[in-house]
CSV table of C-alpha atoms in Angstrom, one decimal:
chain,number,residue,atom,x,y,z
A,1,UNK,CA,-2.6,-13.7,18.8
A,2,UNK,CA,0.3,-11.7,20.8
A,3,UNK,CA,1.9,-8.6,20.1
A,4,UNK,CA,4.4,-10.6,18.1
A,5,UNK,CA,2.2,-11.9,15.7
A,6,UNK,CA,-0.1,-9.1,15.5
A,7,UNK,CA,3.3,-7.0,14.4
A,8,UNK,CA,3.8,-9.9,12.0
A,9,UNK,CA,1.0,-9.5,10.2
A,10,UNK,CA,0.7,-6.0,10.0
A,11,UNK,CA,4.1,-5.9,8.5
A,12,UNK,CA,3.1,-8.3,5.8
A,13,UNK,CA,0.2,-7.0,4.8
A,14,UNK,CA,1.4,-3.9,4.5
A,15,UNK,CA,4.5,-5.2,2.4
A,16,UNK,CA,1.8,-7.0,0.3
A,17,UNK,CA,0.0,-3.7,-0.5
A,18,UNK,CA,2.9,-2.3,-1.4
A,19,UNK,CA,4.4,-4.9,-4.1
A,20,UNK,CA,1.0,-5.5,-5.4
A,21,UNK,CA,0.6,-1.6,-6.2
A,22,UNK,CA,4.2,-1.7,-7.5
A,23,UNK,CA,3.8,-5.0,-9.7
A,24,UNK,CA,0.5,-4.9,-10.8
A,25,UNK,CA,0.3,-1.5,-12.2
A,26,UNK,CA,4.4,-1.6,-13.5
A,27,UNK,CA,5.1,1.0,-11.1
A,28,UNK,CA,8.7,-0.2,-11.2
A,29,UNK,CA,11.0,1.3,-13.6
A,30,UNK,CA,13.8,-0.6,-15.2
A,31,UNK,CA,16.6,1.2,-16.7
A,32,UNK,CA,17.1,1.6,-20.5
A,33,UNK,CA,20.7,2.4,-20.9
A,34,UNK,CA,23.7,2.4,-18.3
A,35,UNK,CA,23.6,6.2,-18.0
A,36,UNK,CA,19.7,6.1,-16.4
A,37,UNK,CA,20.9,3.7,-13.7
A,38,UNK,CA,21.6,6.1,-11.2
A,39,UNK,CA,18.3,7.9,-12.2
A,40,UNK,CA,16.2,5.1,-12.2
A,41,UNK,CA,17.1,3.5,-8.7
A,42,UNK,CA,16.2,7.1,-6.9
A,43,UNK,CA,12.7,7.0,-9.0
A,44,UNK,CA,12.1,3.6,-7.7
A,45,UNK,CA,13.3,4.2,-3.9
A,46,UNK,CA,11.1,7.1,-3.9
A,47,UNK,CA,7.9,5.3,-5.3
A,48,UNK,CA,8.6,2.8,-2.7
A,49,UNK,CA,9.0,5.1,0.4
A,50,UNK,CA,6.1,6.8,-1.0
A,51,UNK,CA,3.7,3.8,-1.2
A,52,UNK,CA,5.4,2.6,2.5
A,53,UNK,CA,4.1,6.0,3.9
A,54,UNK,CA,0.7,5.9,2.1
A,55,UNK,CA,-0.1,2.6,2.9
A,56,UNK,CA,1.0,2.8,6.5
A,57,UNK,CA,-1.4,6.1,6.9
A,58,UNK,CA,-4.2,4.5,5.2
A,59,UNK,CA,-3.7,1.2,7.5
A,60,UNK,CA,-3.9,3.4,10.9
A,61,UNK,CA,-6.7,5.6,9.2
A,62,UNK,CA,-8.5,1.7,8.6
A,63,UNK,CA,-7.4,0.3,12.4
A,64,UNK,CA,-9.0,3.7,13.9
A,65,UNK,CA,-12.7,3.4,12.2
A,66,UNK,CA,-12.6,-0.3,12.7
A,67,UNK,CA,-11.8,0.3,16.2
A,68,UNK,CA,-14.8,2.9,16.7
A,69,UNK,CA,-17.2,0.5,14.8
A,70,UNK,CA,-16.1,-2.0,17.5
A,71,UNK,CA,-16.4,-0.4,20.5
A,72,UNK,CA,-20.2,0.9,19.0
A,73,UNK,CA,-21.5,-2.5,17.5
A,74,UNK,CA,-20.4,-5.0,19.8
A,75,UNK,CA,-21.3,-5.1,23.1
A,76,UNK,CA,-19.0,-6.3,25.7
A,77,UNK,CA,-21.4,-8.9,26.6
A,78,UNK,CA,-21.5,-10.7,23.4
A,79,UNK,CA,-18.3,-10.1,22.4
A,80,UNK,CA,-17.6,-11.6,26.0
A,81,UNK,CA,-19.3,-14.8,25.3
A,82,UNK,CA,-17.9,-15.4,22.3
A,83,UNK,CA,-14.5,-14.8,23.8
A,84,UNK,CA,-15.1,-16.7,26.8
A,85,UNK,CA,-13.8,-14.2,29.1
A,86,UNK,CA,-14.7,-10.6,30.6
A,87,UNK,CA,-13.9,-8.5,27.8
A,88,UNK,CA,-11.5,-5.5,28.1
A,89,UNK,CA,-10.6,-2.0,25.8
A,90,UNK,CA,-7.1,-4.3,25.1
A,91,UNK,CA,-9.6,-6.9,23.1
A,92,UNK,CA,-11.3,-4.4,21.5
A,93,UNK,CA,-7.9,-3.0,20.1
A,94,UNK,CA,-6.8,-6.8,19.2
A,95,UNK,CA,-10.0,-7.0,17.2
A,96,UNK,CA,-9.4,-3.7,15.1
A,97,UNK,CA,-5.8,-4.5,14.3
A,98,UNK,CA,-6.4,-8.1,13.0
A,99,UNK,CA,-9.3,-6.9,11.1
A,100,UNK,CA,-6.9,-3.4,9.7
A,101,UNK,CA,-4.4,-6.2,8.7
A,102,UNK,CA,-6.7,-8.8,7.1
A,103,UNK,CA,-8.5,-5.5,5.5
A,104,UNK,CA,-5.4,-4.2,3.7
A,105,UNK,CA,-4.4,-7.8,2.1
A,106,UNK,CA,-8.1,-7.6,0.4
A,107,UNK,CA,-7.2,-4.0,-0.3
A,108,UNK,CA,-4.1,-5.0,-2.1
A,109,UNK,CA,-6.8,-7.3,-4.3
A,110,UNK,CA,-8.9,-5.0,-4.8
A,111,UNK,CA,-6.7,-2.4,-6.6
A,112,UNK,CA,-5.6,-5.0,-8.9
A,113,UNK,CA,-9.2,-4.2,-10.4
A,114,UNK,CA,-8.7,-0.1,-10.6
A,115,UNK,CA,-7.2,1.4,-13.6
A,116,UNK,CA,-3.4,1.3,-14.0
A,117,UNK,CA,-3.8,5.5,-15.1
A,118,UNK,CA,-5.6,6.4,-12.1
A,119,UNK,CA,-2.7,4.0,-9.5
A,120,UNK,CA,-0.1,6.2,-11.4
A,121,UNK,CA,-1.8,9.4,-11.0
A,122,UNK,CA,-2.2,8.7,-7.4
A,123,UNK,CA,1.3,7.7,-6.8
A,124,UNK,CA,3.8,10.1,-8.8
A,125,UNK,CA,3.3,13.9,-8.8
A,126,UNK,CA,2.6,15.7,-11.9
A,127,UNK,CA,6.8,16.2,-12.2
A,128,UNK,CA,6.8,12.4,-12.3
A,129,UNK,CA,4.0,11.7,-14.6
A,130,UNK,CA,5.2,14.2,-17.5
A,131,UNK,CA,8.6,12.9,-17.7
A,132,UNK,CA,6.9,9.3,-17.9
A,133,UNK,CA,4.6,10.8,-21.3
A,134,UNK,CA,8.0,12.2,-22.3
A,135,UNK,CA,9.6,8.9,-22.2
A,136,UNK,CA,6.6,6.9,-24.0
A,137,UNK,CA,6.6,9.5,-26.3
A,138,UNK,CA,10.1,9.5,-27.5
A,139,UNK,CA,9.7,5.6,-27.6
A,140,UNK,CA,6.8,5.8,-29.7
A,141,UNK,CA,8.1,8.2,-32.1
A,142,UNK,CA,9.4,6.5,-35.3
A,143,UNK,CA,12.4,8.6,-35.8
């Protein structure tokens, strides 16, 4: 795969960790009245730009150690024949980022099976998370 395609598929799979997070834990908040528009589309920008940096730091963290497992497991003489051609760092590095990006579309997957609580502790701050009690609260309360 080029550059290209490599980019490609980084940028999906990182978009597809994102809106998994964001739809499969109802991370997305949909205004109640008129007035909590406003409010509502900063909350969700924010969640967004906040999973987009997460995600992206978590993918390079992933690309590194699959990188360094690389270049430690796999000899450049298998890897070579396998290939089919004398194998360089730049193969190495080609390796690592498909594997980061195929790695982080099973990620996405697998947080569909963690616990909505501990997804929404882990993306909104504790600011966040009491106005969101507050809110389920007052909705709750039969007044």
């Amino acid at each position: 795969m080029g550059p290209w395609r490599m980019c490609a598929a980084t940028i999906l799979s990182i978009a597809a960790m994102v809106l998994w997070l964001i739809l499969d834990h109802e991370l997305w908040e949909r205004p109640k009245s008129p007035e909590e528009r406003d409010r509502s589309v900063l909350y969700n920008a924010a969640t967004a730009v906040t999973l987009v940096i997460g995600v992206v730091v978590l993918h390079i963290a992933l690309f590194c150690m699959l990188l360094g497992a690389a270049c430690l497991t796999l000899p450049p003489g298998l890897l070579s024949s396998t290939l089919g051609h004398a194998v360089g760092f730049s193969d190495y590095l080609s390796l690592a980022w498909l594997l980061a990006s195929i790695a982080t579309i099973g990620g996405a997957l697998g947080s569909g099976l963690e616990d909505d609580r501990a997804v929404t502790e882990a993306a909104y701050g504790v600011r966040q998370r009491q106005r969101i009690e507050e809110t389920q609260a007052r909705s709750n309360d039969p007044e």
